[in-house]
Amino acid sequence: MSTPYFRFYPTDYEADTAHLTLLEDGAYSRLLRLCWMTPGCSLPDDEGWIFRRLRVRGDDEKQAVRSVLNEFFRKVDGRICNDRLAREHEQAVGRQEAASENGKKSAAKKASLKTNDFISTNQNQNQNQEEEEDKSSLSSADDGAVVQPIDEIAIAVSAYNASAASAGWPKVQVLNKTRRSSLKARLKDCGGLDGWVVALAKAKASPHLCGQNNRGWTASFDFLTSQSGFTKLMEGNYDDRQSPQQNRQSAADDRFGRIADAAVRNRAPSRPDFGFR
């Protein structure tokens, strides 16, 4: 796991390096940075590789690097490492992994809360609608009662989830602002709830949208409410296509039907009141 920074303690560093020359101090600083950015927080035991990476020029710089390596680094299994830097690297990786895990837990908790809010909202809407229907049934049509508007969005989502259960599509768990806006636009495109039901039936009748393809891909709420996906659906791009053999059989059946129909039409009627005119 990549860690872009490490903790630096000036007091500790100065206490350990006060005897270094300016050239050696600069070499030590570069070695620490290079070691930190190298996988495993260690360097290969290859002096030429290290010189190239540190951009060493001249014998005095090479000697400064050798002095620092001999004093502050040690060799382990063909690698060169600094014990203090290795401990800092291990602690940094641990903190980063802990932060990542906490982030995942927080995201999962937020998603769960959104799902619960969505379910609770739908339940409250259904309960309120039932209460309004009960009130309407107890009053006459001449009482001047105000008819509550139908929540097309909630009904359309329920219709999708019912279709998803039989078609194998993923059900809607969260209805955010973006999804609501897309669904509202598609309802407008197809003329309301009746057109939406027709679109869902058309999608369910498509083997391709129900997973019968080489990837096992299925349609989803976001796909069906996208402008591109919905347009392709309604234009028949995903309609079931008969195989050539089925098409030939269908054509043969049509020809047989026309021959039989012609035979019936040409048959002499037994009574004037019956037959074709």
Short mmCIF file of C-alpha atoms in Angstrom, two decimals:
data_model
loop_
_atom_site.label_atom_id
_atom_site.label_comp_id
_atom_site.label_asym_id
_atom_site.label_seq_id
_atom_site.Cartn_x
_atom_site.Cartn_y
_atom_site.Cartn_z
CA MET A 1 0.00 0.00 0.00
CA SER A 2 1.44 3.37 -1.02
CA THR A 3 1.90 5.94 1.77
CA PRO A 4 2.70 9.43 0.41
CA TYR A 5 4.30 10.86 3.57
CA PHE A 6 6.20 9.93 6.72
CA ARG A 7 6.51 11.59 10.10
CA PHE A 8 9.66 13.60 10.66
CA TYR A 9 11.01 14.41 14.13
CA PRO A 10 13.59 17.25 13.84
CA THR A 11 14.87 16.90 17.41
CA ASP A 12 15.56 13.17 17.07
CA TYR A 13 17.07 13.65 13.63
CA GLU A 14 19.41 16.42 14.75
CA ALA A 15 20.55 14.44 17.78
CA ASP A 16 21.55 11.49 15.54
CA THR A 17 23.09 13.50 12.70
CA ALA A 18 24.80 16.49 14.32
CA HIS A 19 28.20 15.08 13.44
CA LEU A 20 27.44 14.78 9.70
CA THR A 21 28.80 17.16 7.13
CA LEU A 22 26.38 19.15 5.00
CA LEU A 23 27.01 16.78 2.10
CA GLU A 24 26.42 13.70 4.26
CA ASP A 25 23.27 15.23 5.76
CA GLY A 26 21.88 15.82 2.27
CA ALA A 27 22.77 12.27 1.23
CA TYR A 28 21.01 10.88 4.32
CA SER A 29 17.86 12.89 3.57
CA ARG A 30 17.75 11.63 -0.03
CA LEU A 31 18.35 8.03 1.07
CA LEU A 32 15.44 8.19 3.52
CA ARG A 33 13.08 9.57 0.86
CA LEU A 34 14.20 7.03 -1.75
CA CYS A 35 13.86 4.17 0.72
CA TRP A 36 10.34 5.27 1.73
CA MET A 37 9.14 5.40 -1.89
CA THR A 38 10.64 2.02 -2.80
CA PRO A 39 8.33 -1.04 -2.31
CA GLY A 40 9.01 -2.72 1.03
CA CYS A 41 10.65 0.46 2.37
CA SER A 42 14.07 -0.91 1.49
CA LEU A 43 16.72 -0.52 -1.22
CA PRO A 44 18.44 -3.17 -3.34
CA ASP A 45 22.00 -3.91 -2.26
CA ASP A 46 23.31 -2.39 -5.47
CA GLU A 47 25.57 0.64 -5.10
CA GLY A 48 25.30 1.57 -8.79
CA TRP A 49 21.48 1.52 -8.64
CA ILE A 50 21.50 3.70 -5.52
CA PHE A 51 23.95 6.20 -7.04
CA ARG A 52 21.76 6.55 -10.14
CA ARG A 53 18.57 7.05 -8.17
CA LEU A 54 20.21 9.62 -5.87
CA ARG A 55 21.71 11.44 -8.87
CA VAL A 56 25.19 11.19 -7.37
CA ARG A 57 27.97 13.14 -9.14
CA GLY A 58 31.61 13.02 -8.19
CA ASP A 59 33.70 10.97 -5.80
CA ASP A 60 32.98 13.19 -2.80
CA GLU A 61 29.22 12.59 -3.14
CA LYS A 62 29.77 8.85 -3.56
CA GLN A 63 31.88 8.77 -0.40
CA ALA A 64 29.19 10.71 1.50
CA VAL A 65 26.54 8.17 0.44
CA ARG A 66 28.78 5.23 1.45
CA SER A 67 29.43 6.77 4.87
CA VAL A 68 25.71 7.28 5.56
CA LEU A 69 24.82 3.77 4.38
CA ASN A 70 27.46 2.21 6.62
CA GLU A 71 26.34 4.18 9.69
CA PHE A 72 22.54 4.36 9.44
CA PHE A 73 21.47 1.39 7.28
CA ARG A 74 21.89 -2.36 7.48
CA LYS A 75 21.75 -5.18 4.95
CA VAL A 76 19.10 -7.95 5.19
CA ASP A 77 18.64 -10.66 2.55
CA GLY A 78 20.08 -8.58 -0.26
CA ARG A 79 18.21 -5.42 0.76
CA ILE A 80 19.30 -2.26 2.58
CA CYS A 81 16.97 -0.77 5.20
CA ASN A 82 16.83 1.76 8.01
CA ASP A 83 15.28 0.35 11.20
CA ARG A 84 13.63 3.59 12.36
CA LEU A 85 12.19 4.31 8.92
CA ALA A 86 10.91 0.73 8.64
CA ARG A 87 8.99 1.10 11.93
CA GLU A 88 7.49 4.42 10.79
CA HIS A 89 6.47 2.82 7.49
CA GLU A 90 4.75 -0.11 9.22
CA GLN A 91 2.83 2.24 11.53
CA ALA A 92 1.80 4.47 8.60
CA VAL A 93 0.50 1.48 6.64
CA GLY A 94 -1.46 0.37 9.71
CA ARG A 95 -3.05 3.80 10.10
CA GLN A 96 -3.94 3.94 6.42
CA GLU A 97 -5.53 0.48 6.47
CA ALA A 98 -7.52 1.37 9.60
CA ALA A 99 -8.75 4.61 7.99
CA SER A 100 -9.76 2.71 4.85
CA GLU A 101 -11.68 0.13 6.87
CA ASN A 102 -13.44 2.83 8.88
CA GLY A 103 -14.36 4.58 5.64
CA LYS A 104 -15.93 1.40 4.27
CA LYS A 105 -17.92 0.87 7.47
CA SER A 106 -19.12 4.48 7.40
CA ALA A 107 -20.19 4.18 3.75
CA ALA A 108 -22.03 0.92 4.48
CA LYS A 109 -23.81 2.54 7.43
CA LYS A 110 -24.88 5.52 5.32
CA ALA A 111 -26.16 3.21 2.58
CA SER A 112 -28.13 1.23 5.16
CA LEU A 113 -29.67 4.42 6.57
CA LYS A 114 -30.67 5.55 3.06
CA THR A 115 -32.29 2.17 2.40
CA ASN A 116 -34.19 2.30 5.68
CA ASP A 117 -35.31 5.88 4.98
CA PHE A 118 -36.53 4.86 1.51
CA ILE A 119 -38.47 1.88 2.89
CA SER A 120 -39.89 3.96 5.73
CA THR A 121 -40.94 6.73 3.34
CA ASN A 122 -42.73 4.28 1.05
CA GLN A 123 -44.48 2.66 4.01
CA ASN A 124 -45.63 6.06 5.28
CA GLN A 125 -46.82 7.04 1.80
CA ASN A 126 -48.76 3.79 1.44
CA GLN A 127 -50.26 4.21 4.90
CA ASN A 128 -51.28 7.81 4.19
CA GLN A 129 -52.79 6.78 0.86
CA GLU A 130 -54.80 4.02 2.53
CA GLU A 131 -56.05 6.46 5.16
CA GLU A 132 -57.11 8.93 2.47
CA GLU A 133 -58.91 6.16 0.57
CA ASP A 134 -60.74 5.15 3.77
CA LYS A 135 -61.81 8.75 4.34
CA SER A 136 -63.02 9.05 0.76
CA SER A 137 -65.11 5.90 1.04
CA LEU A 138 -66.95 7.33 4.06
CA SER A 139 -67.94 10.54 2.29
CA SER A 140 -70.14 11.12 -0.73
CA ALA A 141 -68.91 12.47 -4.05
CA ASP A 142 -70.88 15.69 -3.46
CA ASP A 143 -69.05 16.58 -0.22
CA GLY A 144 -66.51 18.64 -2.14
CA ALA A 145 -63.58 16.51 -0.89
CA VAL A 146 -60.23 17.24 -2.52
CA VAL A 147 -58.83 14.28 -4.44
CA GLN A 148 -55.21 13.63 -3.49
CA PRO A 149 -52.76 13.52 -6.44
CA ILE A 150 -51.32 10.12 -7.33
CA ASP A 151 -47.62 9.66 -6.55
CA GLU A 152 -46.61 8.32 -9.97
CA ILE A 153 -42.96 7.98 -8.97
CA ALA A 154 -43.66 5.64 -6.04
CA ILE A 155 -46.09 3.56 -8.10
CA ALA A 156 -43.62 3.34 -10.99
CA VAL A 157 -40.86 2.16 -8.64
CA SER A 158 -43.16 -0.46 -7.14
CA ALA A 159 -44.06 -1.64 -10.64
CA TYR A 160 -40.39 -1.92 -11.53
CA ASN A 161 -39.56 -3.90 -8.37
CA ALA A 162 -42.43 -6.28 -9.08
CA SER A 163 -41.11 -6.85 -12.60
CA ALA A 164 -37.54 -7.16 -11.31
CA ALA A 165 -38.55 -10.02 -9.02
CA SER A 166 -39.67 -12.15 -11.96
CA ALA A 167 -37.13 -10.94 -14.54
CA GLY A 168 -34.05 -11.30 -12.36
CA TRP A 169 -33.17 -7.59 -12.32
CA PRO A 170 -31.72 -5.86 -9.25
CA LYS A 171 -34.43 -4.18 -7.20
CA VAL A 172 -34.41 -0.49 -6.30
CA GLN A 173 -33.22 0.07 -2.75
CA VAL A 174 -32.46 3.80 -2.80
CA LEU A 175 -34.42 6.42 -4.76
CA ASN A 176 -32.14 9.44 -4.82
CA LYS A 177 -32.69 12.76 -6.58
CA THR A 178 -30.94 11.67 -9.78
CA ARG A 179 -32.96 8.46 -10.10
CA ARG A 180 -36.22 10.29 -9.39
CA SER A 181 -35.43 12.85 -12.08
CA SER A 182 -34.60 10.13 -14.66
CA LEU A 183 -37.78 8.19 -13.89
CA LYS A 184 -39.89 11.36 -14.13
CA ALA A 185 -38.42 12.05 -17.58
CA ARG A 186 -39.13 8.50 -18.81
CA LEU A 187 -42.72 8.68 -17.52
CA LYS A 188 -43.12 11.83 -19.54
CA ASP A 189 -41.63 10.11 -22.60
CA CYS A 190 -44.00 7.13 -22.45
CA GLY A 191 -47.14 9.01 -21.45
CA GLY A 192 -47.40 8.14 -17.77
CA LEU A 193 -47.89 4.98 -15.73
CA ASP A 194 -49.70 3.06 -18.48
CA GLY A 195 -46.81 3.56 -20.87
CA TRP A 196 -44.33 2.63 -18.13
CA VAL A 197 -46.13 -0.67 -17.54
CA VAL A 198 -45.98 -1.37 -21.28
CA ALA A 199 -42.24 -0.60 -21.30
CA LEU A 200 -41.63 -2.96 -18.36
CA ALA A 201 -43.55 -5.73 -20.09
CA LYS A 202 -41.51 -5.14 -23.25
CA ALA A 203 -38.26 -5.37 -21.26
CA LYS A 204 -39.37 -8.56 -19.47
CA ALA A 205 -40.12 -10.16 -22.83
CA SER A 206 -36.54 -9.53 -23.99
CA PRO A 207 -34.24 -12.52 -23.33
CA HIS A 208 -31.21 -10.23 -23.72
CA LEU A 209 -32.36 -7.88 -20.94
CA CYS A 210 -33.09 -10.87 -18.68
CA GLY A 211 -29.57 -12.26 -18.77
CA GLN A 212 -29.70 -14.50 -21.84
CA ASN A 213 -26.50 -13.10 -23.38
CA ASN A 214 -22.87 -14.11 -23.45
CA ARG A 215 -22.04 -11.92 -20.42
CA GLY A 216 -25.02 -12.80 -18.25
CA TRP A 217 -25.80 -9.06 -18.11
CA THR A 218 -29.29 -7.95 -17.08
CA ALA A 219 -31.16 -4.70 -17.27
CA SER A 220 -31.42 -2.50 -14.20
CA PHE A 221 -33.47 0.45 -12.99
CA ASP A 222 -30.74 2.90 -13.98
CA PHE A 223 -30.49 1.34 -17.46
CA LEU A 224 -34.23 1.39 -18.12
CA THR A 225 -34.58 4.98 -16.90
CA SER A 226 -31.62 6.27 -18.90
CA GLN A 227 -32.56 8.13 -22.07
CA SER A 228 -30.39 5.91 -24.26
CA GLY A 229 -31.48 2.59 -22.77
CA PHE A 230 -35.17 3.50 -22.75
CA THR A 231 -35.08 4.74 -26.35
CA LYS A 232 -33.41 1.53 -27.55
CA LEU A 233 -35.95 -0.54 -25.62
CA MET A 234 -38.96 1.23 -27.12
CA GLU A 235 -37.47 1.16 -30.63
CA GLY A 236 -37.22 -2.62 -30.44
CA ASN A 237 -33.45 -3.00 -30.20
CA TYR A 238 -33.86 -5.64 -27.50
CA ASP A 239 -36.90 -7.45 -28.90
CA ASP A 240 -36.69 -11.25 -29.11
CA ARG A 241 -35.33 -12.20 -32.50
CA GLN A 242 -36.42 -15.50 -34.06
CA SER A 243 -33.77 -17.76 -35.50
CA PRO A 244 -33.60 -18.28 -39.33
CA GLN A 245 -35.20 -21.71 -38.90
CA GLN A 246 -38.06 -20.19 -36.92
CA ASN A 247 -38.47 -17.51 -39.58
CA ARG A 248 -38.65 -20.14 -42.34
CA GLN A 249 -41.21 -22.13 -40.36
CA SER A 250 -43.25 -18.99 -39.74
CA ALA A 251 -43.19 -18.16 -43.47
CA ALA A 252 -44.26 -21.71 -44.35
CA ASP A 253 -47.13 -21.48 -41.86
CA ASP A 254 -48.20 -18.18 -43.43
CA ARG A 255 -48.18 -19.70 -46.94
CA PHE A 256 -50.17 -22.71 -45.74
CA GLY A 257 -52.66 -20.39 -44.07
CA ARG A 258 -53.14 -18.37 -47.27
CA ILE A 259 -53.66 -21.55 -49.33
CA ALA A 260 -56.22 -22.86 -46.87
CA ASP A 261 -58.00 -19.51 -46.77
CA ALA A 262 -58.18 -19.39 -50.57
CA ALA A 263 -59.60 -22.93 -50.67
CA VAL A 264 -62.34 -21.97 -48.25
CA ARG A 265 -63.19 -18.81 -50.20
CA ASN A 266 -63.41 -20.70 -53.54
CA ARG A 267 -65.60 -23.47 -52.11
CA ALA A 268 -69.18 -23.35 -53.44
CA PRO A 269 -71.49 -22.35 -50.57
CA SER A 270 -74.16 -24.91 -49.66
CA ARG A 271 -76.63 -22.18 -48.67
CA PRO A 272 -77.02 -18.62 -49.93
CA ASP A 273 -76.95 -17.23 -46.40
CA PHE A 274 -73.52 -18.67 -45.61
CA GLY A 275 -70.13 -18.42 -47.20
CA PHE A 276 -67.99 -15.55 -48.40
CA ARG A 277 -69.13 -12.79 -50.73
#
